[in-house]
Short mmCIF file of C-alpha atoms in Angstrom, two decimals:
data_model
loop_
_atom_site.label_atom_id
_atom_site.label_comp_id
_atom_site.label_asym_id
_atom_site.label_seq_id
_atom_site.Cartn_x
_atom_site.Cartn_y
_atom_site.Cartn_z
CA MET Q 14 -14.16 -96.45 20.27
CA ALA Q 15 -11.73 -95.40 17.55
CA ASP Q 16 -12.66 -92.88 14.86
CA GLU Q 17 -13.00 -95.84 12.49
CA VAL Q 18 -16.51 -96.50 13.84
CA LEU Q 19 -19.40 -94.14 14.61
CA TYR Q 20 -22.22 -94.88 17.06
CA GLU Q 21 -25.66 -93.29 17.03
CA ARG Q 22 -28.87 -94.20 18.83
CA ARG Q 23 -32.12 -93.42 17.04
CA GLY Q 24 -34.80 -94.25 19.54
CA VAL Q 25 -34.71 -98.03 20.02
CA VAL Q 26 -32.23 -98.57 17.16
CA ALA Q 27 -28.45 -98.35 17.48
CA VAL Q 28 -26.73 -97.45 14.21
CA VAL Q 29 -23.10 -98.61 14.04
CA THR Q 30 -21.25 -97.14 11.06
CA MET Q 31 -17.89 -98.15 9.64
CA ASN Q 32 -16.09 -94.87 9.06
CA ARG Q 33 -13.19 -95.26 6.65
CA PRO Q 34 -14.91 -94.03 3.47
CA ARG Q 35 -11.60 -92.94 1.91
CA TYR Q 36 -10.62 -96.63 1.83
CA ARG Q 37 -14.10 -97.98 1.06
CA ASN Q 38 -14.37 -99.00 4.71
CA ALA Q 39 -11.58 -101.55 4.47
CA GLN Q 40 -11.39 -103.25 7.86
CA ASN Q 41 -8.17 -102.70 9.76
CA SER Q 42 -7.81 -104.06 13.29
CA ALA Q 43 -8.70 -100.71 14.86
CA MET Q 44 -12.04 -100.87 13.06
CA THR Q 45 -12.63 -104.49 14.06
CA TYR Q 46 -12.11 -103.84 17.76
CA ALA Q 47 -14.07 -100.58 17.58
CA LEU Q 48 -16.96 -102.51 16.05
CA ASP Q 49 -16.78 -104.92 18.96
CA LEU Q 50 -16.96 -102.05 21.45
CA ALA Q 51 -19.89 -100.50 19.59
CA PHE Q 52 -21.83 -103.77 19.50
CA THR Q 53 -21.12 -104.30 23.19
CA ARG Q 54 -22.43 -100.81 23.92
CA ALA Q 55 -25.62 -101.57 21.99
CA VAL Q 56 -26.13 -104.90 23.75
CA ASP Q 57 -25.65 -103.31 27.18
CA ASP Q 58 -28.09 -100.48 26.47
CA ARG Q 59 -31.52 -101.73 27.54
CA ALA Q 60 -33.22 -99.10 25.39
CA VAL Q 61 -31.72 -100.57 22.20
CA ARG Q 62 -33.89 -103.23 20.58
CA VAL Q 63 -32.22 -103.56 17.15
CA ILE Q 64 -28.71 -102.87 15.78
CA VAL Q 65 -28.12 -101.55 12.25
CA LEU Q 66 -24.65 -101.94 10.71
CA ALA Q 67 -23.78 -99.40 8.01
CA GLY Q 68 -20.82 -98.14 6.02
CA ALA Q 69 -20.03 -94.44 5.53
CA GLY Q 70 -19.67 -93.09 2.00
CA GLU Q 71 -20.18 -94.83 -1.31
CA HIS Q 72 -19.49 -98.40 -0.16
CA PHE Q 73 -20.43 -100.73 2.68
CA SER Q 74 -17.01 -102.41 2.87
CA ALA Q 75 -14.31 -103.47 0.43
CA GLY Q 76 -13.17 -106.18 2.86
CA HIS Q 77 -10.10 -106.71 4.98
CA ASP Q 78 -7.43 -104.04 4.91
CA ILE Q 79 -4.55 -105.52 2.91
CA GLY Q 80 -2.75 -102.35 1.94
CA THR Q 81 -3.89 -98.94 3.26
CA PRO Q 82 -1.48 -96.62 5.15
CA GLU Q 83 -3.35 -97.39 8.39
CA ARG Q 84 -3.14 -101.16 8.08
CA ASP Q 85 -2.33 -102.46 11.56
CA ALA Q 86 -2.25 -106.24 11.30
CA ASP Q 87 0.59 -106.58 13.79
CA THR Q 88 -0.83 -104.36 16.53
CA SER Q 89 -2.00 -105.95 19.75
CA PHE Q 90 -5.42 -105.07 21.18
CA PRO Q 91 -6.67 -105.90 24.69
CA ARG Q 92 -10.11 -107.35 23.92
CA ARG Q 93 -10.30 -111.03 23.04
CA ALA Q 94 -12.90 -112.99 21.14
CA ALA Q 95 -10.99 -116.25 21.64
CA LEU Q 96 -8.60 -117.40 24.35
CA TRP Q 97 -5.60 -117.75 22.08
CA TRP Q 98 -2.18 -116.19 22.50
CA ASP Q 99 -1.34 -112.75 21.15
CA HIS Q 100 -0.12 -112.94 17.57
CA THR Q 101 2.28 -110.01 17.48
CA ASP Q 102 5.42 -111.76 18.76
CA ARG Q 103 4.92 -114.97 16.78
CA SER Q 104 6.18 -115.83 13.32
CA GLY Q 105 4.97 -117.62 10.22
CA ALA Q 106 1.72 -119.58 10.28
CA ASP Q 107 1.66 -119.29 14.08
CA ARG Q 108 1.12 -115.53 13.81
CA ARG Q 109 -1.38 -115.70 10.95
CA TYR Q 110 -3.44 -118.43 12.57
CA ALA Q 111 -3.50 -116.72 15.98
CA ARG Q 112 -4.48 -113.37 14.48
CA GLU Q 113 -7.20 -114.69 12.18
CA ILE Q 114 -8.80 -116.95 14.76
CA GLU Q 115 -9.12 -113.79 16.86
CA VAL Q 116 -10.04 -110.87 14.58
CA TYR Q 117 -11.78 -112.70 11.74
CA LEU Q 118 -13.37 -116.02 12.70
CA GLY Q 119 -13.58 -115.27 16.43
CA MET Q 120 -15.07 -111.79 16.15
CA CYS Q 121 -17.62 -112.83 13.53
CA ARG Q 122 -18.78 -115.74 15.65
CA ARG Q 123 -19.00 -113.46 18.68
CA TRP Q 124 -21.15 -110.97 16.75
CA ARG Q 125 -23.38 -113.68 15.28
CA GLU Q 126 -24.33 -114.57 18.88
CA ILE Q 127 -25.39 -111.01 19.81
CA PRO Q 128 -28.83 -111.46 21.44
CA LYS Q 129 -30.38 -108.49 19.62
CA PRO Q 130 -31.41 -108.57 15.95
CA MET Q 131 -28.87 -107.03 13.57
CA ILE Q 132 -29.58 -105.51 10.16
CA ALA Q 133 -26.88 -104.84 7.56
CA MET Q 134 -27.55 -101.73 5.46
CA VAL Q 135 -25.47 -102.32 2.32
CA GLN Q 136 -24.63 -99.95 -0.53
CA GLY Q 137 -21.94 -100.21 -3.19
CA ALA Q 138 -19.21 -102.77 -2.59
CA CYS Q 139 -19.62 -105.63 -0.12
CA ILE Q 140 -16.52 -107.66 -0.82
CA ALA Q 141 -14.86 -110.61 1.00
CA GLY Q 142 -14.53 -109.38 4.60
CA GLY Q 143 -17.51 -107.11 3.90
CA LEU Q 144 -19.55 -110.24 3.17
CA MET Q 145 -18.51 -111.62 6.54
CA LEU Q 146 -19.92 -108.56 8.31
CA ALA Q 147 -23.16 -108.69 6.32
CA TRP Q 148 -23.52 -112.42 6.97
CA VAL Q 149 -23.27 -112.14 10.76
CA CYS Q 150 -26.30 -109.85 10.61
CA ASP Q 151 -29.76 -111.40 10.72
CA LEU Q 152 -31.25 -109.31 7.92
CA ILE Q 153 -29.73 -107.47 4.95
CA VAL Q 154 -31.23 -104.43 3.24
CA ALA Q 155 -29.34 -103.44 0.08
CA SER Q 156 -29.41 -100.55 -2.34
CA ASP Q 157 -30.03 -101.44 -5.96
CA ASP Q 158 -26.42 -100.53 -6.82
CA ALA Q 159 -24.92 -102.86 -4.20
CA PHE Q 160 -22.73 -105.72 -5.35
CA PHE Q 161 -21.17 -108.69 -3.58
CA ALA Q 162 -18.14 -110.91 -4.17
CA ASP Q 163 -15.59 -113.15 -2.52
CA PRO Q 164 -12.62 -113.02 -4.91
CA VAL Q 165 -9.93 -114.41 -2.56
CA LEU Q 166 -9.62 -117.60 -4.63
CA ARG Q 167 -7.53 -115.39 -6.92
CA MET Q 168 -4.96 -115.61 -4.10
CA GLY Q 169 -5.32 -119.38 -4.04
CA ILE Q 170 -7.34 -119.13 -0.81
CA PRO Q 171 -10.66 -121.06 -0.67
CA GLY Q 172 -12.90 -118.28 0.60
CA VAL Q 173 -12.86 -115.87 3.52
CA GLU Q 174 -12.32 -117.01 7.11
CA TYR Q 175 -15.97 -116.88 8.16
CA PHE Q 176 -16.99 -119.48 5.59
CA ALA Q 177 -20.77 -119.09 5.56
CA HIS Q 178 -21.02 -119.50 1.78
CA PRO Q 179 -22.97 -122.81 1.60
CA TRP Q 180 -25.53 -121.53 4.11
CA ALA Q 181 -25.82 -117.92 2.92
CA LEU Q 182 -25.67 -118.67 -0.81
CA GLY Q 183 -26.53 -122.33 -1.14
CA PRO Q 184 -23.86 -124.85 -2.19
CA ARG Q 185 -24.45 -124.59 -5.94
CA PHE Q 186 -24.33 -120.81 -6.21
CA ALA Q 187 -21.42 -120.73 -3.76
CA ARG Q 188 -19.43 -122.81 -6.24
CA GLU Q 189 -20.00 -120.29 -9.01
CA ILE Q 190 -19.09 -117.31 -6.83
CA LEU Q 191 -15.91 -118.91 -5.50
CA PHE Q 192 -14.77 -120.60 -8.72
CA THR Q 193 -15.16 -117.42 -10.81
CA GLY Q 194 -14.57 -114.69 -8.26
CA ASP Q 195 -17.30 -112.74 -10.06
CA ARG Q 196 -19.51 -110.11 -8.51
CA PHE Q 197 -23.23 -110.64 -8.09
CA SER Q 198 -25.84 -107.92 -7.84
CA ALA Q 199 -28.24 -107.01 -5.06
CA ARG Q 200 -31.08 -108.30 -7.22
CA ARG Q 201 -29.37 -111.68 -7.62
CA ALA Q 202 -28.68 -111.77 -3.88
CA TYR Q 203 -32.38 -111.17 -3.30
CA GLU Q 204 -33.34 -113.95 -5.70
CA ILE Q 205 -31.27 -116.52 -3.80
CA GLY Q 206 -32.55 -115.33 -0.42
CA MET Q 207 -29.38 -113.72 0.91
CA VAL Q 208 -30.81 -110.17 0.85
CA HIS Q 209 -34.23 -109.31 2.28
CA ARG Q 210 -34.94 -105.91 0.69
CA VAL Q 211 -33.55 -104.14 -2.41
CA VAL Q 212 -34.34 -100.43 -2.66
CA PRO Q 213 -33.04 -97.33 -4.48
CA ARG Q 214 -29.96 -95.93 -2.77
CA ASP Q 215 -31.81 -92.77 -1.72
CA ASP Q 216 -34.32 -94.95 0.13
CA LEU Q 217 -31.79 -97.26 1.80
CA ASP Q 218 -31.63 -95.60 5.21
CA ALA Q 219 -35.40 -95.24 5.46
CA ALA Q 220 -36.00 -98.85 4.40
CA ALA Q 221 -33.50 -100.21 6.93
CA MET Q 222 -34.94 -98.09 9.72
CA THR Q 223 -38.50 -99.08 8.84
CA LEU Q 224 -37.56 -102.76 9.02
CA ALA Q 225 -35.67 -102.17 12.27
CA GLY Q 226 -38.71 -100.47 13.72
CA ARG Q 227 -40.95 -103.36 12.73
CA VAL Q 228 -38.60 -105.89 14.33
CA ALA Q 229 -38.28 -103.74 17.45
CA GLU Q 230 -42.01 -104.17 18.12
CA MET Q 231 -41.47 -107.82 19.04
CA PRO Q 232 -40.67 -108.91 22.63
CA PRO Q 233 -36.90 -108.56 23.21
CA PHE Q 234 -36.43 -111.88 25.00
CA GLY Q 235 -38.50 -113.64 22.37
CA LEU Q 236 -36.28 -112.15 19.66
CA ALA Q 237 -33.16 -113.29 21.51
CA LEU Q 238 -34.55 -116.82 21.81
CA ALA Q 239 -35.67 -116.94 18.17
CA LYS Q 240 -32.24 -115.77 17.03
CA ARG Q 241 -30.53 -118.36 19.21
CA ALA Q 242 -32.87 -121.06 17.91
CA LEU Q 243 -32.06 -120.24 14.28
CA ASN Q 244 -28.33 -120.10 14.98
CA GLN Q 245 -28.47 -123.46 16.73
CA CYS Q 246 -30.33 -125.01 13.80
CA GLU Q 247 -27.75 -123.67 11.33
CA ASP Q 248 -25.01 -125.17 13.49
CA LEU Q 249 -26.84 -128.50 13.63
CA MET Q 250 -26.85 -128.34 9.83
CA GLY Q 251 -23.06 -128.21 10.01
CA MET Q 252 -22.29 -124.51 9.83
CA ARG Q 253 -19.93 -124.26 12.79
CA ALA Q 254 -18.15 -127.55 12.10
CA GLY Q 255 -17.89 -126.66 8.42
CA MET Q 256 -16.28 -123.33 9.25
CA ASP Q 257 -13.76 -125.03 11.52
CA ALA Q 258 -12.79 -127.40 8.73
CA VAL Q 259 -12.49 -124.66 6.11
CA PHE Q 260 -10.53 -122.40 8.47
CA GLY Q 261 -7.80 -125.06 8.43
CA LEU Q 262 -7.86 -125.19 4.62
CA HIS Q 263 -7.68 -121.40 4.55
CA HIS Q 264 -4.43 -121.50 6.50
CA VAL Q 265 -3.00 -124.32 4.41
CA ALA Q 266 -3.45 -121.91 1.49
CA HIS Q 267 -1.71 -119.06 3.34
CA ALA Q 268 1.18 -121.35 4.26
CA HIS Q 269 1.44 -122.66 0.71
CA ASN Q 270 1.55 -119.11 -0.67
CA ALA Q 271 4.23 -118.12 1.82
CA GLU Q 272 6.34 -121.14 0.91
CA VAL Q 273 5.96 -120.82 -2.86
CA THR Q 274 5.80 -117.04 -3.36
CA GLY Q 275 7.17 -115.65 -0.09
CA ASP Q 276 3.87 -113.87 0.56
CA PRO Q 277 0.81 -115.38 2.31
CA LEU Q 278 -1.41 -113.40 -0.11
CA ALA Q 279 0.52 -114.63 -3.15
CA GLY Q 280 1.74 -111.13 -3.90
CA LEU Q 281 -1.71 -109.71 -4.61
CA ASP Q 282 -2.30 -106.20 -3.29
CA PRO Q 283 -5.53 -104.13 -3.56
CA LYS Q 284 -4.59 -102.81 -7.01
CA ALA Q 285 -3.88 -106.29 -8.35
CA MET Q 286 -7.11 -107.66 -6.87
CA LYS Q 287 -9.10 -104.83 -8.46
CA GLU Q 288 -7.52 -105.46 -11.86
#
């Protein structure tokens, strides 16, 4: 694994930690593939019953890396989540589509299918791509200062690639979050059922580990089957097909931006997005 991700086993719990606190754990490709290796390690370790996903420092994750010095969007990596061609020697929409079906939609779907329960331990910012990582987890424990948002509509893009919004937020609240780009608090996330526990930041680690320990008491194969059953029901309610449809719209937006502004992100960098 790269230095971008830390791995620790605490008894029957594997703690996987995003480790770019200087950049609020913005997800470059090195981090994405290191996460995949860490999750694989946890799945293959028979002693691990539950996986906890965390972020080092003040924030869980500020989303996809769109502007740090270590951004590596055009670097090829050997592991594949989808059997699609390498993106690095392509151009235009071909490159964007190939890359995002691999590192964004493909990886998130791969992690959603992990047969062990996953708990997201969220503090501070959980923005855009950070939401995607929280949403692939089965349970979310948040500190009372955590906040969530998907502001990519400011780029003219209709939500992040792993479009779980109608299922994670409900269709009505999803409209508000997308149409305004506004943040919502951990307490609000709890009220709509997206977050399972809200605790003071100092208690976050203990609360997540307590929940992980409670889940770990259940039979492992039963947990795997229950998780698969719930995922299948979500998909029968249209989640997978809906994501496929929205992924196409997402790339129409990228292509439109590139044609009109010369930039698939419509010229918005991290500073502009923050402002």
